Amino acid sequence: MKNKNIIVAVLAVVLSLGATAQQHQHLTTSKPNVIIIMTDDLGYSDLSCYGAEKLQTPNVDQLAASGIRFTNGHSTSSTCTPSRYALMTGKYPWRKQGTGILPGDAALIVPTDRTTLPNMFKKAGYKTGIVGKWHLGLGDAVAKDWNGEVKPGPNEVGFDYSFIFPATADRVPTVFLENHKIVALDPNDTIAVSYTHKIGNDPTGKENPELLKLKSSPGQGHDGTIVNGIGRIGYMSGGKMARWVDEEVSSTFLAKAKDFIEQNQHQPFFLYFAMTEPHVPRMPATRFKGKSGLGLRGDVILQLDWTVGEIMKQLKYLNLSKNTIIIFTSDNGPVLNDGYLDEAVAKYNGHSPTGPMRGGKYSNLEGGTRIPFIVTWPGKIKPGTSDALVSQIDLLASFSAFTGQTLPSGDAGDSENHLDALLGKSKQGRSVYVEQGSGLSIVKDGWKYIPPHKGPALMESVGIETGNASEPQLYNLNTDIGEKNNLASQYPEKVSAFDQLLNNYKEKTGNNK
Ligand code: NG6
Ligand code: CA
């Protein structure tokens, strides 16, 4: 009897080991984990693997060396909210009103009843998580109670787990939310937020500039409530214990991302890790301050690089590196002076965040949406570079195909399946792509057309060329990535064909509801 029991026990162990091995094999073959590392305002040439010489980013360089470094990778838009909207929905953001840069108290703009990137992964059996910057609105309306459950938000559009800040680091409320709730909120010190008028008794940057440790750029706002010595856009009161310390934001996100990876190590997971660097206010952990010699903007890029290294270490430690696809990218092009006197301009020391391109954040020119784009999958993707045009908007359709799903008709209507390009099996990416700056431009087969746009040619406050001109512009990006040689007058028939094509795209409404 005793022997029989032992045999049964041994058999059970052997069977369960077999099942685990089988399960593990299943995971390693069909459902690798997927991590999107989304940086905020990181330029094409802010990384040494993309040509930066004054900054060294060894960890991202290592990532690039182990996968594909795309030289024609894009966000949809040259600012944050629209790019992230496109990533989540697979739709061009300009098709929908209200997808411009959102205030920190905006309502959720991502639909909760349509296919999104996270709910697509969830349907495929993945555990889904977001850690970092959200900036797609929260709740049903601007007016909301921040002290209860704040929803709908990331959890309602498909994330099983969320640890976010609502908008940008320079906008109130300067708090973290974990699954609907503000972290560390004292119920006796409730939070209120306003973007129209001062509330509460906290000093503001406008009234008390002497209290600022980081001065705001004159004429660029950021003079609302002071939190941690930094003037913000908007006003808040209360929630003293819950307010973040800027120097700790990045390490907080890192810790939460590492936890999520650890907790989900035995099942397929999708992690959207939305870092805040190098967006303003640039206020790294103290040990990074002064490290780059390029001012605080350079310092936070070193912090970003270190953080990416820590994520890679975590994967290695948990033996997940080989079974994880990483996509590293940025939501829009770079900017130096974006609201604070942080010496990004004074100390840039010849560093060129857009490298050979014109423009940057806010711009219609290539510097607006052509950003770093790296895809790795050790053992599966052959390392190299690719000049295929790839875009964040296509991740939804591509990974939907990857996980064997068909998108319901009417959803993600602008997202195309470019899995082969993303996994390095093909050098052919998109042939037609609409870029959004202050206006729209269209790229087809390496040519770019910018229709006449009203507005100044230079956005003086940030020192960035907008690409606005009263004349049409046509560039051959294959030979002129710097958009220096306007060929519009030489190719009038191309100009009118492109104009027509862009109008067709704008009018394509079938999938836009
Ligand atoms: C701009 C802010 C800028 C930044 C940006 C959003 C002013 C003058 N400038 O309106 O500082 O917050 O919005 O950046 O307010 S983004 O990367 O989230 O799009
Ligand atoms: Ca951004």
Coordinates of C-alpha atoms and ligand atoms in Angstrom, one line a residue:
M1 CA 0.0 0.0 0.0
K2 CA 2.8 2.3 1.0
N3 CA 4.7 1.4 -2.1
K4 CA 1.7 2.0 -4.2
N5 CA 1.3 5.5 -2.8
I6 CA 4.9 6.3 -3.5
I7 CA 4.5 5.1 -7.1
V8 CA 1.4 7.2 -7.5
A9 CA 3.2 10.3 -6.1
V10 CA 6.3 9.7 -8.3
L11 CA 4.0 9.3 -11.3
A12 CA 2.2 12.6 -10.5
V13 CA 5.4 14.5 -10.2
V14 CA 6.7 13.1 -13.5
L15 CA 3.4 13.9 -15.3
S16 CA 3.3 17.4 -13.9
L17 CA 6.9 18.0 -14.9
G18 CA 6.0 16.8 -18.4
A19 CA 3.1 19.2 -18.5
T20 CA 5.2 22.1 -17.4
A21 CA 7.8 21.3 -20.0
Q22 CA 5.1 21.0 -22.6
Q23 CA 3.5 24.2 -21.5
H24 CA 6.9 26.0 -21.5
Q25 CA 7.6 24.7 -25.0
H26 CA 4.2 26.0 -26.1
L27 CA 5.0 29.4 -24.8
T28 CA 8.4 29.6 -26.3
T29 CA 7.1 28.7 -29.7
S30 CA 3.8 30.3 -30.2
K31 CA 3.3 33.1 -27.7
P32 CA 6.4 35.1 -26.9
N33 CA 6.0 38.0 -24.5
V34 CA 5.8 41.4 -26.1
I35 CA 7.2 44.5 -24.5
I36 CA 6.8 48.0 -26.1
I37 CA 9.2 50.5 -24.6
M38 CA 7.7 53.8 -25.5
T39 CA 9.9 56.8 -24.7
D40 CA 8.6 60.3 -24.7
D41 CA 10.1 62.9 -27.1
L42 CA 13.3 60.9 -27.8
G43 CA 14.8 62.0 -31.1
Y44 CA 16.1 59.8 -33.9
S45 CA 19.7 60.7 -33.1
D46 CA 19.5 60.9 -29.4
L47 CA 21.0 57.4 -29.2
S48 CA 24.6 56.4 -30.1
C49 CA 23.3 53.5 -32.2
Y50 CA 21.5 56.1 -34.3
G51 CA 24.5 58.4 -34.7
A52 CA 24.7 60.5 -31.5
E53 CA 28.3 61.3 -30.7
K54 CA 28.0 63.4 -27.6
L55 CA 25.9 60.9 -25.7
Q56 CA 26.6 57.2 -25.2
T57 CA 23.6 54.8 -24.7
P58 CA 25.2 51.4 -24.4
N59 CA 22.1 49.5 -23.3
V60 CA 19.9 50.6 -26.1
D61 CA 22.8 50.1 -28.5
Q62 CA 23.1 46.5 -27.3
L63 CA 19.3 46.1 -27.8
A64 CA 19.7 47.5 -31.4
A65 CA 22.7 45.2 -32.1
S66 CA 20.7 42.2 -31.1
G67 CA 17.7 43.0 -33.3
I68 CA 16.7 45.2 -36.2
R69 CA 17.4 48.9 -36.1
F70 CA 14.8 50.6 -38.4
T71 CA 16.0 53.8 -40.1
N72 CA 12.5 54.7 -41.3
G73 CA 10.4 54.0 -38.2
H74 CA 7.5 56.3 -37.4
S75 CA 5.0 57.5 -34.9
T76 CA 1.8 58.8 -36.6
S77 CA 2.2 62.2 -35.2
S78 CA 4.7 64.7 -33.9
T79 CA 3.0 65.0 -30.5
C80 CA 2.1 62.5 -27.8
T81 CA -1.6 62.1 -27.5
P82 CA -2.3 61.5 -31.2
S83 CA 0.6 59.1 -31.5
R84 CA -0.5 57.0 -28.5
Y85 CA -4.1 57.1 -29.7
A86 CA -3.0 55.5 -33.0
L87 CA -0.9 52.9 -31.2
M88 CA -3.9 51.9 -29.1
T89 CA -6.6 52.0 -31.8
G90 CA -4.9 51.4 -35.1
K91 CA -6.6 54.5 -36.4
Y92 CA -5.2 57.7 -37.7
P93 CA -5.8 60.2 -34.9
W94 CA -6.6 63.1 -37.2
R95 CA -9.8 61.2 -38.2
K96 CA -11.2 62.0 -34.7
Q97 CA -11.8 65.3 -33.1
G98 CA -10.2 65.8 -29.7
T99 CA -7.1 63.7 -30.1
G100 CA -4.6 66.6 -29.8
I101 CA -2.4 67.1 -26.7
L102 CA -4.8 66.5 -23.8
P103 CA -4.9 68.4 -20.5
G104 CA -4.4 66.3 -17.4
D105 CA -8.1 66.3 -16.5
A106 CA -9.4 65.2 -19.9
A107 CA -11.9 62.3 -20.3
L108 CA -10.8 59.0 -21.9
I109 CA -10.6 59.3 -25.7
V110 CA -9.9 55.6 -26.5
P111 CA -13.2 53.7 -27.1
T112 CA -13.9 50.9 -24.7
D113 CA -16.0 48.9 -27.1
R114 CA -13.5 48.5 -30.0
T115 CA -10.4 46.5 -30.7
T116 CA -7.4 48.0 -29.0
L117 CA -3.8 46.9 -28.8
P118 CA -4.1 45.6 -25.3
N119 CA -7.5 43.9 -25.6
M120 CA -6.3 42.2 -28.8
F121 CA -3.4 40.7 -26.8
K122 CA -5.8 39.8 -24.0
K123 CA -8.0 38.0 -26.4
A124 CA -5.0 36.0 -27.5
G125 CA -4.4 34.8 -24.0
Y126 CA -1.9 37.4 -22.8
K127 CA -1.8 39.1 -19.5
T128 CA -1.6 42.8 -20.3
G129 CA -0.1 45.7 -18.4
I130 CA 0.7 49.3 -18.8
V131 CA 3.3 51.0 -16.7
G132 CA 4.1 54.7 -17.3
K133 CA 2.7 57.7 -19.0
W134 CA -0.9 57.4 -20.3
H135 CA -2.0 60.8 -21.7
L136 CA -5.2 59.4 -23.3
G137 CA -7.7 60.8 -20.7
L138 CA -9.4 59.2 -17.7
G139 CA -13.1 59.0 -16.7
D140 CA -16.2 59.9 -18.7
A141 CA -15.9 63.7 -18.3
V142 CA -13.5 66.5 -17.4
A143 CA -15.3 67.0 -14.1
K144 CA -14.5 63.9 -12.0
D145 CA -13.8 62.8 -8.5
W146 CA -10.1 62.0 -8.3
N147 CA -10.5 60.5 -4.8
G148 CA -12.5 57.4 -5.7
E149 CA -12.2 55.0 -8.6
V150 CA -11.1 57.0 -11.6
K151 CA -12.5 55.2 -14.6
P152 CA -12.9 54.3 -17.5
G153 CA -9.2 54.3 -18.2
P154 CA -6.4 51.9 -19.3
N155 CA -8.1 48.9 -17.5
E156 CA -11.3 49.5 -19.5
V157 CA -9.5 49.5 -22.8
G158 CA -7.8 46.2 -22.2
F159 CA -5.1 46.4 -19.6
D160 CA -5.4 43.8 -16.8
Y161 CA -3.0 45.9 -14.8
S162 CA -2.2 49.6 -14.9
F163 CA 0.3 51.8 -13.0
I164 CA 0.3 55.2 -14.7
F165 CA 0.4 58.9 -14.4
P166 CA -2.5 60.5 -16.1
A167 CA -1.0 62.9 -18.7
T168 CA 2.5 64.3 -18.8
A169 CA 5.1 65.0 -16.1
D170 CA 4.5 68.7 -16.5
R171 CA 0.8 68.5 -16.0
V172 CA -1.3 68.1 -12.8
P173 CA -2.3 66.0 -11.1
T174 CA 1.3 64.9 -10.3
V175 CA 0.2 61.5 -8.9
F176 CA 0.3 57.8 -9.8
L177 CA -2.7 55.7 -10.3
E178 CA -2.7 51.9 -9.9
N179 CA -5.8 50.2 -11.3
H180 CA -8.2 53.2 -10.9
K181 CA -6.9 54.5 -7.6
I182 CA -4.5 57.3 -6.8
V183 CA -1.5 55.7 -5.0
A184 CA -0.9 56.7 -1.4
L185 CA -3.9 59.1 -1.2
D186 CA -4.8 60.3 2.3
P187 CA -8.6 60.2 2.5
N188 CA -8.4 63.3 4.7
D189 CA -6.5 65.3 2.1
T190 CA -8.6 65.0 -1.0
I191 CA -7.3 66.0 -4.4
A192 CA -8.9 68.5 -6.7
V193 CA -7.7 69.5 -10.2
S194 CA -8.5 72.5 -12.4
Y195 CA -7.2 73.6 -15.7
T196 CA -9.2 76.9 -15.7
H197 CA -8.4 78.6 -12.4
K198 CA -6.2 78.4 -9.4
I199 CA -7.6 76.1 -6.6
G200 CA -6.3 75.6 -3.1
N201 CA -3.4 77.4 -1.4
D202 CA -0.4 75.9 -3.0
P203 CA 1.9 78.5 -4.5
T204 CA 2.1 78.8 -8.2
G205 CA 5.0 79.4 -10.5
K206 CA 3.4 82.7 -11.6
E207 CA 3.0 84.1 -8.1
N208 CA 6.1 82.7 -6.5
P209 CA 8.8 82.1 -9.1
E210 CA 11.4 82.4 -6.3
L211 CA 10.3 78.9 -5.0
L212 CA 11.2 77.1 -8.2
K213 CA 14.2 74.8 -8.4
L214 CA 13.7 74.5 -12.1
K215 CA 12.6 77.9 -13.7
S216 CA 9.9 77.9 -16.3
S217 CA 10.7 79.4 -19.7
P218 CA 9.2 82.8 -20.0
G219 CA 6.0 82.8 -22.1
Q220 CA 5.7 79.0 -22.2
G221 CA 3.2 78.5 -19.3
H222 CA 4.2 75.9 -16.8
D223 CA 3.4 78.5 -14.1
G224 CA 0.5 76.7 -12.4
T225 CA 0.8 74.8 -9.1
I226 CA 4.3 74.2 -7.9
V227 CA 5.0 70.6 -7.0
N228 CA 8.5 69.5 -5.9
G229 CA 9.9 72.9 -6.8
I230 CA 8.6 72.7 -10.4
G231 CA 5.7 74.8 -11.9
R232 CA 3.2 72.7 -13.7
I233 CA 0.5 73.2 -16.3
G234 CA -2.8 73.4 -14.4
Y235 CA -3.7 73.6 -10.8
M236 CA -4.2 71.1 -8.0
S237 CA -4.9 71.1 -4.3
G238 CA -4.6 68.4 -1.7
G239 CA -3.1 64.9 -2.0
K240 CA 0.2 66.1 -0.4
M241 CA 1.3 62.5 0.5
A242 CA 0.4 61.2 -3.0
R243 CA 2.4 63.7 -5.0
W244 CA 5.3 62.3 -6.8
V245 CA 8.9 63.4 -6.4
D246 CA 10.2 63.8 -10.0
E247 CA 13.6 62.3 -9.1
E248 CA 11.7 59.0 -8.2
V249 CA 9.3 58.8 -11.1
S250 CA 11.5 56.8 -13.4
S251 CA 12.7 54.3 -10.8
T252 CA 9.1 53.9 -9.6
F253 CA 8.0 52.9 -13.2
L254 CA 11.0 50.6 -13.5
A255 CA 10.2 48.8 -10.3
K256 CA 6.5 48.3 -11.3
A257 CA 7.5 47.1 -14.8
K258 CA 10.0 44.6 -13.2
D259 CA 7.3 43.4 -10.8
F260 CA 4.8 42.9 -13.7
I261 CA 7.3 40.9 -15.6
E262 CA 8.2 38.8 -12.6
Q263 CA 4.5 38.2 -11.7
N264 CA 3.6 37.1 -15.2
Q265 CA 6.8 35.1 -16.0
H266 CA 4.9 31.8 -16.3
Q267 CA 2.4 33.0 -18.9
P268 CA 2.5 35.1 -22.0
F269 CA 2.4 38.8 -21.2
F270 CA 2.2 42.1 -23.1
L271 CA 3.7 45.1 -21.3
Y272 CA 3.4 48.6 -22.5
F273 CA 6.2 50.4 -20.7
A274 CA 5.7 54.1 -21.3
M275 CA 8.7 55.9 -20.0
T276 CA 8.6 59.6 -19.3
E277 CA 12.2 60.5 -20.5
P278 CA 13.3 62.8 -22.0
H279 CA 10.0 64.8 -21.7
V280 CA 10.0 67.9 -19.6
P281 CA 10.4 68.6 -16.7
R282 CA 13.7 66.8 -17.0
M283 CA 14.5 65.9 -13.4
P284 CA 16.5 62.6 -13.2
A285 CA 17.5 60.7 -10.0
T286 CA 20.2 62.8 -8.4
R287 CA 22.9 60.3 -9.4
F288 CA 22.3 61.1 -13.0
K289 CA 22.3 64.9 -12.6
G290 CA 25.3 66.4 -14.4
K291 CA 26.4 63.0 -15.8
S292 CA 26.0 63.7 -19.5
G293 CA 27.6 67.1 -19.7
L294 CA 24.7 68.1 -22.0
G295 CA 22.5 69.4 -19.2
L296 CA 19.5 67.7 -17.7
R297 CA 18.1 66.5 -21.1
G298 CA 21.3 64.5 -21.7
D299 CA 21.2 63.3 -18.1
V300 CA 17.6 61.9 -18.4
I301 CA 18.6 60.1 -21.6
L302 CA 21.4 58.4 -19.7
Q303 CA 18.8 57.4 -17.1
L304 CA 16.5 56.1 -19.9
D305 CA 19.4 54.0 -21.2
W306 CA 20.2 52.6 -17.8
T307 CA 16.5 51.7 -17.3
V308 CA 16.3 49.8 -20.5
G309 CA 19.4 47.9 -19.3
E310 CA 17.6 47.0 -16.1
I311 CA 14.6 45.7 -18.0
M312 CA 16.9 43.5 -20.1
K313 CA 18.6 42.3 -16.9
Q314 CA 15.2 41.4 -15.4
L315 CA 14.3 39.3 -18.5
K316 CA 17.7 37.6 -18.4
Y317 CA 17.4 36.9 -14.7
L318 CA 14.0 35.3 -15.2
N319 CA 15.2 33.4 -18.2
L320 CA 12.7 35.2 -20.5
S321 CA 15.1 37.0 -22.9
K322 CA 14.7 34.5 -25.7
N323 CA 11.0 34.3 -25.4
T324 CA 10.4 38.1 -25.4
I325 CA 9.9 40.5 -28.3
I326 CA 10.9 44.0 -27.5
I327 CA 9.9 47.0 -29.5
F328 CA 11.8 50.2 -28.5
T329 CA 10.5 53.5 -29.9
S330 CA 9.4 57.1 -29.2
D331 CA 6.1 58.9 -29.4
N332 CA 7.3 61.9 -31.4
G333 CA 10.4 63.8 -32.4
P334 CA 12.7 65.7 -30.1
V335 CA 12.6 69.2 -28.6
L336 CA 15.2 71.0 -26.6
N337 CA 13.4 74.0 -25.0
D338 CA 9.9 72.7 -24.1
G339 CA 8.9 74.9 -21.2
Y340 CA 11.7 75.0 -18.6
L341 CA 15.1 76.7 -18.4
D342 CA 16.9 73.4 -18.0
E343 CA 20.0 74.3 -20.2
A344 CA 19.0 71.8 -22.9
V345 CA 19.8 74.5 -25.4
A346 CA 22.7 76.1 -23.6
K347 CA 24.6 72.8 -23.1
Y348 CA 23.7 70.9 -26.2
N349 CA 27.3 71.1 -27.3
G350 CA 26.7 70.3 -30.9
H351 CA 24.4 67.3 -30.2
S352 CA 21.8 67.0 -32.8
P353 CA 18.7 65.1 -31.6
T354 CA 17.2 64.7 -35.1
G355 CA 20.5 64.0 -36.8
P356 CA 20.2 64.6 -40.6
M357 CA 16.6 65.6 -40.5
R358 CA 14.8 69.0 -40.2
G359 CA 12.0 69.7 -37.8
G360 CA 11.3 67.9 -34.5
K361 CA 8.4 67.7 -32.1
Y362 CA 5.3 69.6 -33.4
S363 CA 6.7 69.6 -37.0
N364 CA 5.5 68.4 -40.3
L365 CA 9.1 67.6 -41.3
E366 CA 10.7 64.2 -40.9
G367 CA 12.1 65.1 -37.5
G368 CA 8.5 65.1 -36.2
T369 CA 7.6 61.5 -36.7
R370 CA 10.7 59.6 -37.8
I371 CA 12.0 58.2 -34.5
P372 CA 14.1 55.4 -33.1
F373 CA 12.5 52.0 -33.8
I374 CA 14.1 48.8 -32.7
V375 CA 12.6 45.3 -32.7
T376 CA 14.4 42.4 -31.0
W377 CA 13.5 38.7 -30.6
P378 CA 16.7 36.8 -29.8
G379 CA 17.2 33.7 -31.9
K380 CA 14.2 34.5 -34.1
I381 CA 15.1 37.9 -35.6
K382 CA 18.3 38.2 -37.5
P383 CA 20.2 41.3 -36.3
G384 CA 20.7 44.1 -38.8
T385 CA 19.2 47.3 -40.0
S386 CA 16.2 47.9 -42.2
D387 CA 15.0 50.9 -44.1
A388 CA 11.4 49.5 -44.5
L389 CA 8.8 52.1 -43.5
V390 CA 7.3 50.8 -40.3
S391 CA 4.9 52.6 -38.0
Q392 CA 3.5 52.2 -34.5
I393 CA 0.0 52.3 -36.0
D394 CA 0.6 48.9 -37.6
L395 CA 1.5 47.1 -34.4
L396 CA -2.2 46.3 -33.8
A397 CA -2.8 44.6 -37.2
S398 CA 0.6 43.0 -37.2
F399 CA 0.3 41.4 -33.8
S400 CA -3.3 40.5 -34.4
A401 CA -2.0 38.4 -37.3
F402 CA 0.9 37.2 -35.2
T403 CA -1.5 35.8 -32.6
G404 CA -3.7 34.3 -35.3
Q405 CA -6.6 36.7 -34.9
T406 CA -8.8 38.4 -37.5
L407 CA -9.7 42.0 -36.7
P408 CA -13.5 42.7 -36.6
S409 CA -14.4 44.8 -39.6
G410 CA -14.6 48.5 -38.7
D411 CA -11.8 48.2 -36.1
A412 CA -8.2 49.4 -36.5
G413 CA -9.1 50.5 -40.0
D414 CA -5.7 52.3 -40.7
S415 CA -3.5 49.5 -39.2
E416 CA -1.8 47.3 -41.7
N417 CA -0.1 43.9 -41.2
H418 CA 3.6 44.4 -41.7
L419 CA 4.8 41.5 -39.6
D420 CA 7.3 40.4 -42.1
A421 CA 9.0 43.8 -42.1
L422 CA 8.9 44.0 -38.3
L423 CA 10.4 40.6 -37.9
G424 CA 13.0 41.2 -40.6
K425 CA 11.7 38.7 -43.1
S426 CA 11.1 41.5 -45.6
K427 CA 12.5 44.9 -46.4
Q428 CA 9.2 46.0 -47.7
G429 CA 7.1 48.1 -45.2
R430 CA 4.3 50.5 -45.9
S431 CA 4.2 52.1 -49.3
V432 CA 1.8 54.9 -48.3
Y433 CA 1.8 56.7 -45.0
V434 CA 0.2 59.9 -43.7
E435 CA 2.3 61.9 -41.2
Q436 CA 0.7 64.3 -38.8
G437 CA 2.4 67.5 -37.7
S438 CA 0.5 70.7 -37.3
G439 CA -1.1 69.6 -40.6
L440 CA -0.9 66.4 -42.7
S441 CA 1.6 65.3 -45.2
I442 CA 1.8 62.1 -47.2
V443 CA 4.7 59.7 -48.1
K444 CA 4.5 57.3 -51.0
D445 CA 7.4 55.1 -52.2
G446 CA 10.0 57.3 -50.6
W447 CA 8.5 60.6 -51.8
K448 CA 7.0 63.0 -49.4
Y449 CA 4.4 65.7 -50.2
I450 CA 3.6 68.5 -47.7
P451 CA 0.6 70.5 -49.0
P452 CA 0.5 74.3 -48.4
H453 CA -0.1 74.9 -44.7
K454 CA -0.9 78.1 -43.0
G455 CA 1.1 79.2 -39.9
P456 CA 4.6 80.3 -39.2
A457 CA 7.6 78.4 -40.7
L458 CA 9.3 78.5 -37.3
M459 CA 7.7 77.7 -34.0
E460 CA 9.8 80.3 -32.2
S461 CA 9.0 79.3 -28.6
V462 CA 10.7 75.9 -29.1
G463 CA 13.0 76.8 -32.0
I464 CA 11.6 74.2 -34.4
E465 CA 10.9 74.4 -38.1
T466 CA 7.3 73.5 -38.7
G467 CA 7.4 72.7 -42.3
N468 CA 4.6 75.1 -43.0
A469 CA 4.8 76.9 -46.3
S470 CA 2.4 78.7 -48.6
E471 CA 3.9 76.6 -51.5
P472 CA 3.5 72.9 -51.9
Q473 CA 6.6 70.9 -51.0
L474 CA 7.8 67.6 -52.5
Y475 CA 10.9 65.8 -51.4
N476 CA 12.6 62.6 -52.5
L477 CA 13.4 61.1 -49.1
N478 CA 15.5 58.3 -50.7
T479 CA 18.1 60.9 -51.5
D480 CA 17.1 63.9 -49.4
I481 CA 16.2 62.8 -45.9
G482 CA 16.9 66.4 -44.8
E483 CA 14.1 67.8 -46.9
K484 CA 16.3 70.4 -48.4
N485 CA 15.5 70.2 -52.1
N486 CA 11.9 71.1 -52.8
L487 CA 11.1 69.4 -56.1
A488 CA 7.4 70.5 -56.3
S489 CA 7.9 72.9 -59.2
Q490 CA 9.8 70.2 -61.2
Y491 CA 7.1 67.6 -60.8
P492 CA 3.7 69.3 -60.9
E493 CA 1.9 66.1 -62.0
K494 CA 3.3 64.3 -58.9
V495 CA 2.2 67.1 -56.7
S496 CA -1.4 66.9 -57.9
A497 CA -1.4 63.1 -57.7
F498 CA -0.1 63.3 -54.1
D499 CA -2.7 66.0 -53.3
Q500 CA -5.4 63.8 -54.6
L501 CA -4.1 60.8 -52.7
L502 CA -4.0 62.6 -49.4
N503 CA -7.5 63.9 -49.9
N504 CA -8.6 60.3 -50.6
Y505 CA -7.1 59.2 -47.4
K506 CA -8.8 62.0 -45.5
E507 CA -12.1 61.0 -46.9
K508 CA -11.8 57.3 -46.3
T509 CA -14.4 57.2 -43.6
G510 CA -15.6 53.6 -43.6
N511 CA -13.6 52.4 -40.7
N512 CA -13.5 55.5 -38.6
K513 CA -16.4 55.4 -36.2
Ligands
NG6_1 C1 2.8 71.6 -24.9 C2 3.6 72.1 -23.8 C3 4.9 71.2 -23.7 C4 4.5 69.8 -23.6 C5 3.6 69.4 -24.7 C6 3.1 68.0 -24.6 C7 3.3 74.5 -23.5 C8 3.7 75.9 -23.9 N1 4.0 73.5 -24.0 O1 1.6 72.3 -25.0 O2 5.6 71.6 -22.6 O3 3.9 69.5 -22.4 O4 2.5 70.2 -24.7 O5 4.1 67.1 -25.0 O6 2.3 74.4 -22.7 S1 3.7 65.7 -25.5 O7 4.9 65.0 -25.7 O8 2.9 65.1 -24.4 O9 2.9 65.8 -26.7
CA2 CA 5.9 63.0 -26.4

